[in-house]
Coordinates of C-alpha atoms in Angstrom, one line a residue:
M1 CA 53.2 74.0 0.8
A2 CA 52.6 70.8 -1.1
E3 CA 54.0 68.8 1.7
I4 CA 51.7 70.5 4.2
V5 CA 48.7 69.8 2.1
A6 CA 49.7 66.2 1.4
F7 CA 50.8 65.2 4.9
V8 CA 48.8 67.5 7.2
L9 CA 45.7 68.8 5.6
V10 CA 44.6 65.7 3.7
P11 CA 45.1 63.3 6.6
A12 CA 43.3 65.7 8.9
L13 CA 40.4 66.0 6.5
Y14 CA 40.4 62.2 6.0
L15 CA 40.3 61.7 9.8
V16 CA 37.4 64.2 10.1
A17 CA 35.5 62.4 7.3
L18 CA 36.2 59.1 8.9
G19 CA 35.0 60.3 12.2
A20 CA 31.8 61.6 10.5
F21 CA 31.4 58.2 8.8
L22 CA 31.7 56.2 12.0
P23 CA 28.2 57.0 13.3
F24 CA 26.8 55.4 10.1
V25 CA 28.8 52.2 10.5
P26 CA 26.1 50.5 12.7
V27 CA 23.4 51.4 10.3
I28 CA 25.3 50.1 7.3
A29 CA 26.3 46.9 9.1
A30 CA 22.7 46.4 10.3
L31 CA 21.3 46.9 6.8
R32 CA 23.9 44.6 5.3
G33 CA 23.2 42.0 7.9
L34 CA 19.5 42.3 7.2
A35 CA 20.1 42.0 3.5
L36 CA 22.2 38.8 4.1
V37 CA 19.3 37.3 6.2
M38 CA 16.8 38.1 3.3
Q39 CA 19.2 36.6 0.8
V40 CA 19.5 33.4 2.8
L41 CA 15.7 33.2 3.3
A42 CA 15.2 33.8 -0.4
G43 CA 17.6 31.0 -1.2
Y44 CA 15.8 28.7 1.2
G45 CA 12.5 29.5 -0.4
R46 CA 13.8 28.7 -3.9
T47 CA 15.3 25.5 -2.6
L48 CA 12.0 24.5 -0.9
F49 CA 10.0 25.3 -4.0
G50 CA 12.5 23.3 -6.2
V51 CA 12.6 20.3 -3.9
V52 CA 8.9 20.0 -3.2
Y53 CA 7.4 21.2 -6.5
R54 CA 9.8 21.6 -9.4
R55 CA 11.8 18.4 -8.7
T56 CA 14.3 19.2 -11.4
P57 CA 17.7 17.4 -11.3
E58 CA 19.5 20.3 -9.6
F59 CA 17.2 19.9 -6.6
Q60 CA 17.7 16.1 -6.2
T61 CA 20.4 14.7 -4.0
L62 CA 18.8 11.4 -3.3
P63 CA 17.3 8.8 -5.7
P64 CA 13.5 9.2 -6.0
Y65 CA 11.0 6.5 -5.2
R66 CA 10.1 5.0 -8.6
P67 CA 7.2 2.6 -9.2
Q68 CA 9.4 0.3 -11.2
D69 CA 11.7 -0.1 -8.2
E70 CA 8.8 -1.0 -5.8
Q71 CA 7.5 -4.5 -5.1
V72 CA 4.1 -3.1 -6.0
K73 CA 4.2 -1.1 -9.2
A74 CA 2.6 2.0 -7.9
Y75 CA 3.6 5.5 -6.7
R76 CA 4.1 5.9 -3.0
N77 CA 1.9 8.2 -1.0
Y78 CA 3.8 11.4 -0.2
F79 CA 3.7 10.8 3.5
F80 CA 5.0 7.3 3.3
G81 CA 8.6 7.9 2.3
P82 CA 8.8 10.8 -0.3
A83 CA 8.1 13.5 2.3
F84 CA 11.1 12.6 4.5
R85 CA 13.2 12.1 1.4
D86 CA 12.4 15.7 0.5
L87 CA 13.2 16.8 4.1
R88 CA 16.6 15.2 3.8
Q89 CA 17.2 16.8 0.4
L90 CA 16.1 20.1 1.8
L91 CA 18.5 19.9 4.7
T92 CA 21.4 19.2 2.3
L93 CA 20.5 21.9 -0.2
A94 CA 19.6 24.5 2.5
R95 CA 23.0 24.0 4.1
R96 CA 24.7 24.3 0.7
S97 CA 22.6 27.4 -0.2
Y98 CA 23.5 29.0 3.2
A99 CA 27.2 28.4 2.8
T100 CA 27.1 29.6 -0.8
T101 CA 25.2 32.8 0.0
V102 CA 27.4 33.8 2.9
G103 CA 30.6 32.9 1.1
D104 CA 29.6 34.8 -2.1
S105 CA 28.7 37.8 0.0
F106 CA 32.1 38.0 1.7
R107 CA 33.9 37.4 -1.5
A108 CA 31.9 40.2 -3.2
V109 CA 32.9 42.7 -0.4
T110 CA 36.5 41.6 -0.6
S111 CA 36.6 42.0 -4.4
R112 CA 34.7 45.3 -4.7
Q113 CA 36.0 47.2 -1.6
F114 CA 39.6 45.8 -1.1
V115 CA 41.0 43.9 -4.1
A116 CA 39.6 45.8 -7.1
P117 CA 37.7 48.8 -6.0
T118 CA 36.3 51.3 -8.5
R119 CA 37.5 54.2 -6.3
H120 CA 40.5 54.8 -4.0
R121 CA 40.9 52.2 -1.3
A122 CA 41.0 55.0 1.3
L123 CA 37.3 55.6 0.5
T124 CA 36.2 52.0 0.0
M125 CA 38.0 50.2 2.8
P126 CA 36.0 51.8 5.7
Y127 CA 32.8 51.0 3.8
G128 CA 34.1 47.4 3.3
V129 CA 34.9 47.0 7.0
A130 CA 31.3 48.1 7.8
L131 CA 30.0 45.6 5.3
Y132 CA 32.2 42.9 6.8
L133 CA 30.8 43.7 10.2
G134 CA 27.3 43.5 8.9
L135 CA 27.9 40.1 7.2
C136 CA 29.5 38.7 10.4
V137 CA 26.5 39.9 12.4
G138 CA 23.9 38.7 9.8
T139 CA 25.2 35.1 9.6
V140 CA 24.0 34.3 13.1
P141 CA 20.3 35.2 12.8
A142 CA 20.3 33.9 9.2
L143 CA 21.5 30.5 10.4
A144 CA 19.0 30.6 13.3
L145 CA 16.1 31.3 11.0
I146 CA 17.1 28.5 8.6
C147 CA 17.3 26.1 11.5
L148 CA 13.9 27.3 12.8
L149 CA 12.3 26.9 9.4
L150 CA 13.8 23.4 9.0
G151 CA 12.6 22.5 12.4
L152 CA 9.1 23.8 11.7
H153 CA 9.1 21.9 8.4
A154 CA 10.1 18.7 10.1
L155 CA 7.5 19.2 12.9
V156 CA 4.7 19.9 10.4
L157 CA 5.8 17.0 8.3
A158 CA 5.8 14.6 11.3
L159 CA 2.3 15.8 12.3
L160 CA 1.0 15.3 8.7
T161 CA 2.7 12.0 8.4
A162 CA 1.2 10.8 11.7
G163 CA -2.2 12.1 10.5
A164 CA -1.9 10.4 7.2
R165 CA -0.9 7.1 8.8
F166 CA -3.7 7.5 11.3
V167 CA -6.3 8.1 8.6
A168 CA -5.0 5.1 6.6
G169 CA -5.2 2.9 9.7
A170 CA -8.7 4.2 10.6
L171 CA -9.9 3.5 7.0
R172 CA -8.4 0.0 7.1
T173 CA -10.2 -0.5 10.5
V174 CA -13.5 0.7 9.0
D175 CA -13.0 -1.5 6.0
R176 CA -12.3 -4.5 8.2
A177 CA -15.4 -3.6 10.3
V178 CA -17.5 -3.5 7.2
L179 CA -16.2 -6.9 6.2
W180 CA -17.1 -8.3 9.6
M181 CA -20.6 -6.9 9.3
K182 CA -20.8 -8.7 6.0
R183 CA -19.7 -11.9 7.8
L184 CA -16.4 -12.0 5.8
R185 CA -14.1 -12.0 8.8
T186 CA -11.8 -14.6 7.3
G187 CA -12.0 -13.1 3.8
M188 CA -13.7 -13.9 0.5
L189 CA -14.1 -17.3 -1.0
C190 CA -12.1 -18.0 -4.2
P191 CA -14.4 -20.0 -6.5
H192 CA -11.4 -21.8 -8.0
C193 CA -9.1 -22.9 -5.2
F194 CA -11.7 -22.5 -2.4
E195 CA -9.3 -20.7 -0.1
R196 CA -10.4 -17.7 1.9
V197 CA -8.7 -14.6 0.4
P198 CA -8.2 -11.9 3.1
Y199 CA -8.1 -9.2 0.5
P200 CA -8.1 -9.8 -3.3
A201 CA -5.6 -8.5 -5.8
Y202 CA -6.9 -6.1 -8.4
D203 CA -5.9 -5.2 -11.9
C204 CA -5.2 -1.7 -12.9
P205 CA -8.4 -0.3 -14.6
S206 CA -6.5 1.2 -17.4
A207 CA -7.1 -0.7 -20.6
T208 CA -3.5 -0.4 -21.7
C209 CA -2.0 -1.5 -18.4
R210 CA -3.5 -4.4 -16.4
R211 CA -0.8 -4.5 -13.8
R212 CA -1.9 -6.5 -10.8
H213 CA -2.0 -4.8 -7.4
T214 CA -2.0 -6.8 -4.2
D215 CA -3.7 -5.4 -1.0
I216 CA -4.9 -2.0 -2.3
R217 CA -6.1 -0.9 1.1
P218 CA -5.0 2.5 2.4
G219 CA -1.3 2.6 3.2
T220 CA 2.1 3.1 1.5
Y221 CA 0.7 3.5 -2.0
G222 CA -2.3 5.7 -1.4
I223 CA -4.9 6.6 1.2
F224 CA -8.0 7.2 -0.9
R225 CA -6.7 6.5 -4.3
R226 CA -3.7 4.5 -5.6
R227 CA -1.8 5.6 -8.6
C228 CA -0.4 2.8 -10.8
E229 CA 2.9 3.0 -12.6
C230 CA 1.0 3.7 -15.8
G231 CA -0.7 6.8 -14.2
G232 CA -4.1 5.2 -13.8
H233 CA -5.9 5.6 -10.5
M234 CA -7.8 3.0 -8.5
P235 CA -9.8 3.2 -5.2
T236 CA -8.2 1.8 -2.1
L237 CA -11.3 0.6 -0.4
L238 CA -14.1 -1.7 -1.4
M239 CA -16.6 0.8 -0.1
L240 CA -15.2 3.4 -2.6
M241 CA -16.0 1.1 -5.6
G242 CA -19.4 1.9 -7.0
R243 CA -21.6 -0.7 -8.6
N244 CA -20.3 0.3 -12.0
G245 CA -16.8 1.0 -11.0
R246 CA -15.9 -2.4 -9.3
L247 CA -12.5 -3.7 -10.3
Q248 CA -11.8 -7.3 -11.3
A249 CA -10.7 -9.2 -8.2
H250 CA -8.1 -12.0 -8.3
C251 CA -7.1 -14.7 -5.9
V252 CA -3.8 -13.8 -4.1
Y253 CA -2.5 -17.4 -3.7
P254 CA 0.4 -18.1 -6.0
R255 CA -0.9 -21.6 -7.0
C256 CA -4.2 -20.0 -8.1
G257 CA -4.2 -16.3 -9.1
K258 CA -7.5 -16.8 -11.0
P259 CA -10.3 -14.2 -11.3
M260 CA -12.8 -14.0 -8.5
N261 CA -16.3 -12.7 -8.7
T262 CA -16.5 -8.9 -9.2
D263 CA -18.9 -8.7 -6.3
A264 CA -16.5 -10.4 -3.9
G265 CA -16.2 -8.4 -0.7
H266 CA -19.1 -6.1 -1.5
M267 CA -21.8 -8.3 0.1
P268 CA -22.1 -11.3 2.4
E269 CA -21.3 -14.7 0.9
V270 CA -23.3 -17.9 1.1
V271 CA -21.7 -21.2 0.3
I272 CA -24.0 -24.2 -0.4
P273 CA -22.3 -27.5 -1.4
L274 CA -24.3 -30.1 -3.1
I275 CA -23.2 -33.6 -1.8
G276 CA -24.3 -36.8 -3.4
G277 CA -23.2 -39.9 -5.3
Q278 CA -22.6 -40.1 -9.0
A279 CA -25.8 -39.6 -11.0
A280 CA -27.8 -38.8 -7.9
G281 CA -29.3 -35.7 -9.6
K282 CA -27.1 -32.9 -8.1
T283 CA -26.6 -31.0 -11.4
Q284 CA -30.2 -31.1 -12.4
L285 CA -31.3 -30.0 -8.9
M286 CA -28.8 -27.1 -9.0
A287 CA -30.2 -26.0 -12.4
A288 CA -33.7 -26.3 -11.0
M289 CA -32.7 -24.1 -8.0
L290 CA -31.4 -21.4 -10.3
L291 CA -34.5 -21.6 -12.6
S292 CA -36.7 -21.3 -9.5
L293 CA -35.0 -18.2 -8.3
E294 CA -35.1 -16.7 -11.8
H295 CA -38.9 -17.3 -12.0
A296 CA -39.4 -15.9 -8.5
A297 CA -37.5 -12.7 -9.5
A298 CA -39.7 -12.3 -12.6
N299 CA -42.7 -12.4 -10.3
G300 CA -41.5 -9.8 -7.8
G301 CA -39.2 -11.9 -5.7
P302 CA -35.5 -11.2 -4.9
A303 CA -33.5 -10.2 -8.0
I304 CA -31.0 -12.7 -9.2
T305 CA -27.9 -11.9 -11.4
L306 CA -25.3 -14.5 -12.4
A307 CA -22.1 -13.2 -10.9
D308 CA -19.7 -14.0 -13.8
E309 CA -19.7 -15.0 -17.4
E310 CA -18.8 -18.7 -16.7
S311 CA -21.6 -19.1 -14.3
D312 CA -24.0 -17.5 -16.8
A313 CA -22.8 -19.7 -19.7
N314 CA -23.1 -22.9 -17.7
Y315 CA -26.6 -22.0 -16.4
Q316 CA -27.9 -21.2 -19.9
V317 CA -26.9 -24.7 -21.0
L318 CA -28.3 -26.4 -17.9
R319 CA -31.6 -24.5 -18.3
E320 CA -32.1 -25.6 -21.8
V321 CA -31.4 -29.2 -20.9
L322 CA -33.8 -29.0 -18.0
Q323 CA -36.6 -27.5 -20.0
M324 CA -36.2 -30.2 -22.6
R325 CA -36.3 -32.8 -19.8
G326 CA -33.0 -34.1 -20.9
H327 CA -30.1 -35.5 -18.9
T328 CA -27.3 -33.2 -17.9
R329 CA -23.8 -34.1 -18.7
A330 CA -22.0 -35.9 -15.8
T331 CA -20.1 -33.5 -13.6
Q332 CA -16.4 -33.5 -14.4
R333 CA -14.1 -35.1 -11.9
T334 CA -11.9 -32.1 -11.8
L335 CA -12.3 -29.7 -8.9
P336 CA -15.6 -27.8 -9.3
R337 CA -15.9 -24.1 -9.9
A338 CA -18.6 -22.4 -8.0
H339 CA -21.8 -21.4 -9.8
S340 CA -22.2 -18.0 -8.4
F341 CA -25.0 -15.5 -8.4
V342 CA -26.1 -12.3 -6.6
L343 CA -29.4 -12.6 -4.9
G344 CA -31.5 -9.6 -3.8
R345 CA -31.1 -5.8 -4.0
G346 CA -29.4 -3.1 -2.0
L347 CA -28.4 -4.1 1.5
S348 CA -30.1 -7.4 1.2
Q349 CA -27.8 -8.6 -1.6
R350 CA -26.0 -11.9 -1.1
L351 CA -23.3 -13.5 -3.2
V352 CA -24.3 -17.2 -3.3
H353 CA -21.9 -20.0 -4.4
L354 CA -23.4 -23.3 -5.4
F355 CA -20.8 -26.1 -5.6
D356 CA -21.7 -29.1 -7.7
T357 CA -19.0 -31.8 -7.3
A358 CA -18.5 -35.0 -9.2
G359 CA -20.0 -37.9 -7.3
E360 CA -16.8 -39.9 -7.6
R361 CA -15.1 -37.4 -5.3
F362 CA -17.3 -38.4 -2.4
V363 CA -16.0 -41.9 -2.4
D364 CA -12.3 -41.5 -2.5
R365 CA -10.8 -40.0 0.8
D366 CA -8.0 -38.2 -1.1
D367 CA -10.6 -36.5 -3.3
T368 CA -12.9 -35.4 -0.5
D369 CA -10.0 -33.7 1.3
A370 CA -9.6 -31.4 -1.7
L371 CA -13.1 -30.0 -1.3
R372 CA -12.0 -27.1 1.0
Y373 CA -15.0 -24.9 0.1
A374 CA -17.1 -26.9 2.5
R375 CA -15.3 -25.1 5.4
A376 CA -17.1 -21.9 4.5
A377 CA -20.6 -23.5 4.3
R378 CA -23.2 -23.3 7.0
T379 CA -25.9 -24.9 4.9
F380 CA -25.3 -28.3 3.2
V381 CA -27.4 -30.1 0.6
F382 CA -27.3 -33.9 0.5
V383 CA -28.9 -35.2 -2.7
L384 CA -30.2 -38.7 -2.0
D385 CA -31.3 -40.8 -4.9
P386 CA -33.7 -43.5 -3.6
M387 CA -32.8 -45.8 -6.5
A388 CA -29.3 -46.0 -5.1
V389 CA -30.6 -47.8 -2.0
K390 CA -30.8 -51.6 -2.4
A391 CA -33.9 -51.8 -0.3
F392 CA -35.7 -49.6 -2.8
W393 CA -35.9 -52.3 -5.3
T394 CA -37.0 -55.0 -2.8
R395 CA -39.3 -53.1 -0.5
V396 CA -41.2 -50.7 -2.8
E397 CA -43.9 -52.3 -4.9
P398 CA -44.2 -50.9 -8.4
A399 CA -47.5 -50.0 -9.9
P400 CA -48.8 -51.9 -13.0
G401 CA -47.1 -50.8 -16.1
P402 CA -43.6 -50.6 -17.6
L403 CA -40.8 -51.1 -15.1
M404 CA -38.4 -48.4 -14.2
D405 CA -35.0 -48.4 -15.9
R406 CA -32.4 -49.1 -13.2
T407 CA -29.7 -47.3 -15.1
L408 CA -31.4 -44.0 -14.3
G409 CA -30.4 -44.3 -10.7
S410 CA -27.1 -43.7 -8.9
T411 CA -24.9 -46.7 -8.2
V412 CA -23.2 -45.3 -5.1
D413 CA -24.6 -46.1 -1.7
P414 CA -25.9 -42.9 0.0
E415 CA -24.7 -44.0 3.4
E416 CA -21.1 -44.4 2.2
V417 CA -21.2 -41.0 0.4
F418 CA -22.6 -39.3 3.5
A419 CA -20.1 -40.9 5.9
R420 CA -17.1 -40.1 3.9
S421 CA -18.2 -36.5 3.2
V422 CA -19.1 -35.7 6.8
Q423 CA -15.8 -37.2 7.9
A424 CA -13.9 -35.0 5.4
V425 CA -15.8 -31.8 6.1
A426 CA -15.5 -32.3 9.9
A427 CA -11.7 -32.8 9.5
M428 CA -11.5 -29.4 7.7
G429 CA -12.9 -27.7 10.8
A430 CA -16.4 -26.9 9.6
P431 CA -18.8 -26.4 12.5
L432 CA -21.3 -29.1 11.5
G433 CA -23.1 -28.8 14.9
R434 CA -24.0 -25.2 14.0
S435 CA -24.8 -26.0 10.4
R436 CA -28.0 -27.0 8.6
L437 CA -28.5 -29.9 6.3
A438 CA -31.1 -30.1 3.6
V439 CA -31.7 -33.6 2.4
A440 CA -33.1 -33.5 -1.1
V441 CA -34.7 -36.8 -2.1
S442 CA -34.3 -36.6 -5.8
K443 CA -36.1 -37.9 -8.9
M444 CA -39.5 -37.8 -7.3
D445 CA -41.0 -37.2 -10.7
L446 CA -39.8 -40.6 -11.9
L447 CA -41.0 -42.3 -8.8
T448 CA -44.4 -40.7 -9.0
E449 CA -44.7 -41.5 -12.7
H450 CA -44.1 -45.2 -12.0
G451 CA -46.3 -45.3 -8.9
L452 CA -43.5 -46.1 -6.5
L453 CA -44.7 -43.7 -3.8
P454 CA -47.5 -44.8 -1.6
A455 CA -48.7 -41.2 -1.1
R456 CA -47.5 -37.7 -1.6
L457 CA -44.7 -36.8 0.8
E458 CA -46.1 -33.5 2.0
D459 CA -43.6 -32.5 4.7
S460 CA -40.2 -33.2 6.2
A461 CA -41.5 -35.6 8.8
A462 CA -43.3 -37.7 6.2
T463 CA -40.2 -37.8 4.0
R464 CA -38.0 -38.8 7.0
T465 CA -40.4 -41.5 7.9
W466 CA -40.5 -42.9 4.3
L467 CA -36.7 -43.0 4.2
R468 CA -36.4 -44.6 7.6
D469 CA -39.2 -47.1 7.6
V470 CA -39.6 -48.0 3.9
L471 CA -36.1 -47.7 2.6
G472 CA -34.5 -48.8 5.9
L473 CA -32.1 -45.9 6.2
H474 CA -32.3 -45.8 10.0
S475 CA -28.6 -45.4 10.5
L476 CA -28.3 -42.7 7.9
V477 CA -31.1 -40.5 9.3
R478 CA -29.7 -41.0 12.8
A479 CA -26.2 -39.9 11.6
M480 CA -27.6 -36.8 10.0
D481 CA -29.4 -35.8 13.2
L482 CA -26.2 -36.5 15.2
H483 CA -23.8 -34.4 13.1
F484 CA -25.9 -31.4 12.1
G485 CA -27.7 -28.8 14.2
E486 CA -30.8 -28.8 12.0
V487 CA -31.9 -31.3 9.4
R488 CA -34.8 -30.9 7.0
F489 CA -36.0 -33.5 4.4
F490 CA -37.5 -32.5 1.1
H491 CA -38.9 -34.5 -1.8
T492 CA -37.7 -32.8 -5.0
A493 CA -38.5 -33.1 -8.7
A494 CA -36.0 -31.2 -10.9
V495 CA -38.5 -30.7 -13.7
T496 CA -39.9 -27.6 -15.3
K497 CA -43.5 -26.4 -15.2
E498 CA -45.0 -24.1 -17.8
E499 CA -46.6 -21.7 -15.3
A500 CA -44.6 -22.2 -12.1
G501 CA -41.2 -22.4 -13.8
V502 CA -40.2 -25.5 -11.8
D503 CA -41.9 -28.0 -9.6
A504 CA -43.2 -26.6 -6.3
S505 CA -41.0 -29.0 -4.3
V506 CA -37.9 -27.2 -5.6
T507 CA -39.3 -23.8 -4.7
E508 CA -39.9 -24.8 -1.1
F509 CA -36.4 -26.4 -1.0
V510 CA -34.6 -23.3 -2.3
A511 CA -36.5 -21.1 0.2
W512 CA -35.3 -23.1 3.1
C513 CA -31.7 -23.3 1.9
L514 CA -31.4 -19.5 1.5
R515 CA -33.4 -18.7 4.6
G516 CA -31.7 -16.0 6.6

């Protein structure tokens, strides 16, 4: 009887039960396949979160972009390198996660249903076969979904990267257009080396950092903001720098690298070189020009603000000397630094650079070639000291009284200074034919005091006639008209007045120089 039960009834019952189980195999397989798909998707989600957000070591397969490894010590914008690095890491880790999930699922079924089941293998093996079938079926849609998600990720990333680069390019174009509107097409003038700087370098605004960043415009290291290695942020556009948030600009040329004006790039620039021989009165005239503008601002005229500490310090000294009617110290022979100031308010603001160069530099050809700032000028000032003209001492009859001290005048012939200066400036490529020349006949206060003027020189024509007919400067006046598009003559007295601030001749002269 035992044999009948063991070899007939039990197998028969097992086959009946197995037959009853067979209809459930597709359901079990489908459920297990679906579970595998969900496991794979959950693993992909964890991987994506870890790669993009957590960024812990287990989710890194490639070295990160570090600021200390960059030429510019700043963090890269996500869409300029790091995004595709993350995509490559995601591809690697998603492949590993898929292989691990599928392999662990097969191994778990083998262990629990075949190798070490908790019940008799006759009961677990059919269930294990159904699970195997489900796993085999589930691997295909799971792989397809992972590939689809990776493809969508790559597509979205490509679109966002293209958008980011387009926005960066558009912002750079707008920034360039704004500079063109400000007549800064070739860049901003460095007041030290006189080169045109296409875009300044800026120091990190963090007080504990001060790393220098070149070309902060939108691009690899930020679209609207740049993040320095120290963690500090800085705007990427000049238009994003408010009046109180402007960064310190620096020249980008290696031989210079000195600080530029903080207002550089935020407004149009005007360059006015003062040309003249040694002791012709250039420095005093420049001081009188600034004092005239300061007095005009106090009386409702355009506001004036010295653009940097050095310009302010130099002006304070010159103003005191001018008010005491003393003599300014001779301009140093070294290359001049611009005396810069901001004139006007709002959209009418201009950054004006006045260059006062030692008179000796206008005699030596090697020295005049170094005066590169003249290339950016469209208005030139030629300071002409009548006492430097030999004919002045022979043709002008002095009034009765003490004679004038000849040592107060320049010893350099104005014609020689003008010829060499014009030759040097023209060789630099300055469009003299489209430029203006203001001829400032200096030291008129001394000439008037000693009665050396036949009459008051009321206008440009009268001053021109006096230079040409009385002092015999026919060739010089003709050369000025030949080289420059517009020439205007002024008689100037760089002296202060209690009520008017400076002599009226200086006020008229300054107004013409800054016209337009």
